[in-house]
PDB file of C-alpha atoms in Angstrom:
ATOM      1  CA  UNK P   1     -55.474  24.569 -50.683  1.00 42.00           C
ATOM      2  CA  UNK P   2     -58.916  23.676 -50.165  1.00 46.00           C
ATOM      3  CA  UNK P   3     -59.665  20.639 -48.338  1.00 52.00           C
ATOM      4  CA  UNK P   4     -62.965  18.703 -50.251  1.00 71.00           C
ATOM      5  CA  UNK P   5     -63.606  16.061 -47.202  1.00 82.00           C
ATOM      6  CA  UNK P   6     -62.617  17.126 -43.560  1.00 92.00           C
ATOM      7  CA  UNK P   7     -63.167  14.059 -41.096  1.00 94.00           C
ATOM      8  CA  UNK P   8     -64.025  14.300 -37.504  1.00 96.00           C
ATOM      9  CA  UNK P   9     -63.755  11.305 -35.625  1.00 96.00           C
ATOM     10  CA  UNK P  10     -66.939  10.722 -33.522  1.00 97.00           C
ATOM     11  CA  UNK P  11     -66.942   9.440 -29.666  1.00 94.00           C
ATOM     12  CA  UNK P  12     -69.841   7.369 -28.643  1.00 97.00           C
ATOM     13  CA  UNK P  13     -71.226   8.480 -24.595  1.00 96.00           C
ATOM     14  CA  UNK P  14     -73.031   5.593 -23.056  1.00 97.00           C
ATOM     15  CA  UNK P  15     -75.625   8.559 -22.425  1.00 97.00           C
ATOM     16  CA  UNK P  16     -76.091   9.028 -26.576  1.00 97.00           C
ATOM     17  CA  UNK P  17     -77.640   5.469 -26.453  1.00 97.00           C
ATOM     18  CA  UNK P  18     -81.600   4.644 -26.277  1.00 97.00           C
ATOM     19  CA  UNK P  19     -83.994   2.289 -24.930  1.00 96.00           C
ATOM     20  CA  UNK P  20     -83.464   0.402 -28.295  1.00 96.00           C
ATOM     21  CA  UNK P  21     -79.822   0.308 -27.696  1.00 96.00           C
ATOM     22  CA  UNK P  22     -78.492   2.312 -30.044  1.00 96.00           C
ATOM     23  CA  UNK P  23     -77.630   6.240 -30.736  1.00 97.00           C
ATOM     24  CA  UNK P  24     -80.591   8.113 -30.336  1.00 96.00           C
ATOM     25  CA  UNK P  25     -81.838   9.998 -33.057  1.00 93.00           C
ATOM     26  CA  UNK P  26     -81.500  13.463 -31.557  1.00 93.00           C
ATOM     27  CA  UNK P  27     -77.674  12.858 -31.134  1.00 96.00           C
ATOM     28  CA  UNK P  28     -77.056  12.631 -34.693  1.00 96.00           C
ATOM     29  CA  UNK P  29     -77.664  16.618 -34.648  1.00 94.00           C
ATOM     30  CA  UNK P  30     -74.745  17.131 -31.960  1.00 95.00           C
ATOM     31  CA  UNK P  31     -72.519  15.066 -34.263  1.00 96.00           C
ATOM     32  CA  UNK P  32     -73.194  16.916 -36.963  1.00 96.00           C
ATOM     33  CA  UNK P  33     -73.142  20.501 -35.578  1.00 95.00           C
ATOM     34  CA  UNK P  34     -69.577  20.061 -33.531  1.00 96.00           C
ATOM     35  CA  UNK P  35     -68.034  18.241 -37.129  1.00 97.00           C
ATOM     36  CA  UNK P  36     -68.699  21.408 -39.158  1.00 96.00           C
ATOM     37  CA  UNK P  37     -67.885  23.501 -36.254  1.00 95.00           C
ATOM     38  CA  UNK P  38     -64.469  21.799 -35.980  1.00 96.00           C
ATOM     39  CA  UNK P  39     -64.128  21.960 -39.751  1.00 95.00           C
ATOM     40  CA  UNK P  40     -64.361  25.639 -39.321  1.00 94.00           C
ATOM     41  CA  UNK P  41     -62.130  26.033 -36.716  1.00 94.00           C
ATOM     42  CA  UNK P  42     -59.713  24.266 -38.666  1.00 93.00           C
ATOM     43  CA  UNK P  43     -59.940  25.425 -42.002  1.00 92.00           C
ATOM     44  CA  UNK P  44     -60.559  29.323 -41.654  1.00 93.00           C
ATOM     45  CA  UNK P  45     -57.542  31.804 -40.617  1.00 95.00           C
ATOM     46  CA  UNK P  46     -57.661  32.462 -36.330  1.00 96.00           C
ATOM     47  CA  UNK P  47     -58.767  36.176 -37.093  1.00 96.00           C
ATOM     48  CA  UNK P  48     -62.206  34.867 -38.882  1.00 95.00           C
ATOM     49  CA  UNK P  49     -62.621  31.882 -36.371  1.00 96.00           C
ATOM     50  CA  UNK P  50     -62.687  34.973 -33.625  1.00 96.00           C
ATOM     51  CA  UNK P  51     -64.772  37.162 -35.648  1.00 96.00           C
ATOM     52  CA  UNK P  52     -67.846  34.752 -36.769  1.00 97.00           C
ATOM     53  CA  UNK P  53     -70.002  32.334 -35.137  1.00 96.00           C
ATOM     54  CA  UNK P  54     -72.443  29.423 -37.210  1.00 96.00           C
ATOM     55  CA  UNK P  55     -75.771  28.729 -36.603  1.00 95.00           C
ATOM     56  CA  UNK P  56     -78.026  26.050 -38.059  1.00 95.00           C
ATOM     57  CA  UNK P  57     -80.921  26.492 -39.490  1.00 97.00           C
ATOM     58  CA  UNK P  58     -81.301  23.734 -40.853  1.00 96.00           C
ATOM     59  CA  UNK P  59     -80.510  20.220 -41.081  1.00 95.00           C
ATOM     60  CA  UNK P  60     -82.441  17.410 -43.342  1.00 96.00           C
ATOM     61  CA  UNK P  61     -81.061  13.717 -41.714  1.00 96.00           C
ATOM     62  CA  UNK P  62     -81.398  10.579 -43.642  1.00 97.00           C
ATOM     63  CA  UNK P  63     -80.713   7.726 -41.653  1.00 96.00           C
ATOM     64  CA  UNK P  64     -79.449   4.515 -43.201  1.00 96.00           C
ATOM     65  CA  UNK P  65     -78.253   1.796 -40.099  1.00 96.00           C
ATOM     66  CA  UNK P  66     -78.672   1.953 -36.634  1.00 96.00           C
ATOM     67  CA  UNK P  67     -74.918   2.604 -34.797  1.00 96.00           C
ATOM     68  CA  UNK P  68     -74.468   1.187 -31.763  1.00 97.00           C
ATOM     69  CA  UNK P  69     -71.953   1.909 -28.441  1.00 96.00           C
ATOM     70  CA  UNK P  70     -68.884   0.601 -29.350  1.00 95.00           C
ATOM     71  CA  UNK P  71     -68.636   1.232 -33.362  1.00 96.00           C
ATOM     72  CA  UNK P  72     -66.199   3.345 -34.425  1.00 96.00           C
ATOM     73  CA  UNK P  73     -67.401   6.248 -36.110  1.00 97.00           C
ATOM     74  CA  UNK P  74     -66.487   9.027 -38.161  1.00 97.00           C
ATOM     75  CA  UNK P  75     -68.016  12.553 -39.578  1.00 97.00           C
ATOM     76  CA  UNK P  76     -66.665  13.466 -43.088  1.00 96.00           C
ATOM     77  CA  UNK P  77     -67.714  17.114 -43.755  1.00 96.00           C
ATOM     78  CA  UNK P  78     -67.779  18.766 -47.411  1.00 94.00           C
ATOM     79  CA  UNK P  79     -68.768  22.728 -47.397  1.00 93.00           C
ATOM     80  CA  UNK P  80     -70.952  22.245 -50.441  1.00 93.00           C
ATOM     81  CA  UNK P  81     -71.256  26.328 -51.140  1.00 93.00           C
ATOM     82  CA  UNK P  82     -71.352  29.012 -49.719  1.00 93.00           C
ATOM     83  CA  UNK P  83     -74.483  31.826 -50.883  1.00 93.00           C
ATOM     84  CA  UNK P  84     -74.305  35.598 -48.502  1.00 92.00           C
ATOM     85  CA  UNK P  85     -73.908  34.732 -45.264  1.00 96.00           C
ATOM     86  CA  UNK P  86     -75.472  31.537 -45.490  1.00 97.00           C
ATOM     87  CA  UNK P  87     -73.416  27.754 -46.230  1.00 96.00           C
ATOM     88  CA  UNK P  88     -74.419  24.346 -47.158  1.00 96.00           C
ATOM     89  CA  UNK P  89     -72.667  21.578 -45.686  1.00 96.00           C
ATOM     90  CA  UNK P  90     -73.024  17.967 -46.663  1.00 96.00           C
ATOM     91  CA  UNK P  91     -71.707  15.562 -43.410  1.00 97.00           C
ATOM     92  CA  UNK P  92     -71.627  11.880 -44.042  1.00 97.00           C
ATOM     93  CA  UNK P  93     -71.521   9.371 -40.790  1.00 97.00           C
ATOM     94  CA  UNK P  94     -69.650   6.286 -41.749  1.00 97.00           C
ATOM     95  CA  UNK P  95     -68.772   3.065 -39.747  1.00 96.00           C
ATOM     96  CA  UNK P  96     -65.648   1.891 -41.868  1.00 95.00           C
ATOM     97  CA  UNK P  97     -67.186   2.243 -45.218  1.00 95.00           C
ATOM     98  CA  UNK P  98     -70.797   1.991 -44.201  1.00 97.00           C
ATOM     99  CA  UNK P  99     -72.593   4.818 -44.636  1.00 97.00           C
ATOM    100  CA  UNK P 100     -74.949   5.015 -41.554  1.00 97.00           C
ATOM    101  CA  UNK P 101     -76.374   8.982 -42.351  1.00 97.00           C
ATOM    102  CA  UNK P 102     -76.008  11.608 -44.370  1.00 97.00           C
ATOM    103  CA  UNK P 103     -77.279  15.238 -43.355  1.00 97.00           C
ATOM    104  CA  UNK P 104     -77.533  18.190 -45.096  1.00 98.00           C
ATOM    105  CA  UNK P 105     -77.705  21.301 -43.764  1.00 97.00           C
ATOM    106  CA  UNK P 106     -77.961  24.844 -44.128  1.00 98.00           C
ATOM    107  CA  UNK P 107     -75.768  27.316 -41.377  1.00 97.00           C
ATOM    108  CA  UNK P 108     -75.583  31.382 -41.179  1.00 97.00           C
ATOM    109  CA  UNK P 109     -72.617  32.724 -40.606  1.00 97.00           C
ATOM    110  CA  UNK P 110     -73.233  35.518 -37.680  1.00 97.00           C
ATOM    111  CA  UNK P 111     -70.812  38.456 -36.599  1.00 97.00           C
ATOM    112  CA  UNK P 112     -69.274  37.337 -33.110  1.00 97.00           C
ATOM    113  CA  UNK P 113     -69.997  41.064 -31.493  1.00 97.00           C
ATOM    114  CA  UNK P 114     -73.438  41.821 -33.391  1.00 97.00           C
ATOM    115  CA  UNK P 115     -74.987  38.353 -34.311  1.00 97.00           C
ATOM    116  CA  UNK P 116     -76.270  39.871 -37.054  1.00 98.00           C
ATOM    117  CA  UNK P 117     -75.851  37.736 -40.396  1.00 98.00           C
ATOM    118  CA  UNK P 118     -72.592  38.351 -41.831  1.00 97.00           C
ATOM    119  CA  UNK P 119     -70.657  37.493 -45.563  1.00 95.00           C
ATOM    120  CA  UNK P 120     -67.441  35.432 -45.258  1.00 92.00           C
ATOM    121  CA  UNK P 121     -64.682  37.250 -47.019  1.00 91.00           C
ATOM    122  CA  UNK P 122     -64.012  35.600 -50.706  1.00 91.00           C
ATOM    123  CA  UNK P 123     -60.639  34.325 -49.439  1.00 90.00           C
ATOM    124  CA  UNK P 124     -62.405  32.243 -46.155  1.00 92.00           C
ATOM    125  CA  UNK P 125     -64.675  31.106 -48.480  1.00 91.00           C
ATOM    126  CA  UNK P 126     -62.255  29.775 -51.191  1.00 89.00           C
ATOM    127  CA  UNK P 127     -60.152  27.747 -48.214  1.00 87.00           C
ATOM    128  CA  UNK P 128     -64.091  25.289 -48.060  1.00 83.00           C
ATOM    129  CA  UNK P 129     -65.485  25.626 -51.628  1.00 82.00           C
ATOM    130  CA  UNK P 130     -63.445  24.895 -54.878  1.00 67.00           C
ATOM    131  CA  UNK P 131     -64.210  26.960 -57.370  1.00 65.00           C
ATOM    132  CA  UNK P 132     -65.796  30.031 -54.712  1.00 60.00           C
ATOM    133  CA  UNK P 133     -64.013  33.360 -55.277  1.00 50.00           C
TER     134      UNK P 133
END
């Protein structure tokens, strides 16, 4: 069954906050890298999570309300497809219903033992992406 929205509940450091007094910019990338990271981890079968790594290469951020230490804040990841070894994610921040960013990015998909670029198997790929065979 493929899972459209995976949510990964965010934890606020008093060290992510900056001389404005809210989450720094730059933290938003953490956020977003260990929520589809997670999602991985979740979602794919133990033998794949062992055999591939992810690495960004890129993320486009669009920033829509300052959050702040003590809001309560959430990641909602959707795999949006998946082209070789290369996947596009779409991660929404949210404060309750407030959407505060929304990033998309692009990851590669590496072998664990060669970090060379690698192609998910069909079935991996069908547990993120509806409709990917």
């Amino acid at each position: 069954m493929v899972q459209r929205a995976f949510h990964h509940p965010i934890g606020i450091q008093k060290a992510d906050i900056d001389h404005m007094g809210h989450v720094n910019n730059s933290v938003y990338l953490k956020w977003v890298q260990d929520a589809v990271v997670d999602y991985w981890s979740k979602v794919a079968p133990p033998e794949a999570v062992a055999r591939h790594l992810w690495v960004a290469l890129k993320h486009e951020i669009s920033y829509r309300r300052p959050t702040f230490l003590d809001d309560v804040v959430v990641a909602d990841v959707i795999a949006d497809r998946v082209q070789g070894a290369r996947a596009f994610f779409t991660t929404v921040i949210k404060r309750g219903e407030e959407t505060i960013a929304e990033v998309k990015s692009v990851w590669c998909c590496l072998d664990a033992v060669s970090q060379k670029p690698a192609r998910l198997a069909k079935d991996v790929v069908s547990r993120f992406v509806p409709g990917e065979r």
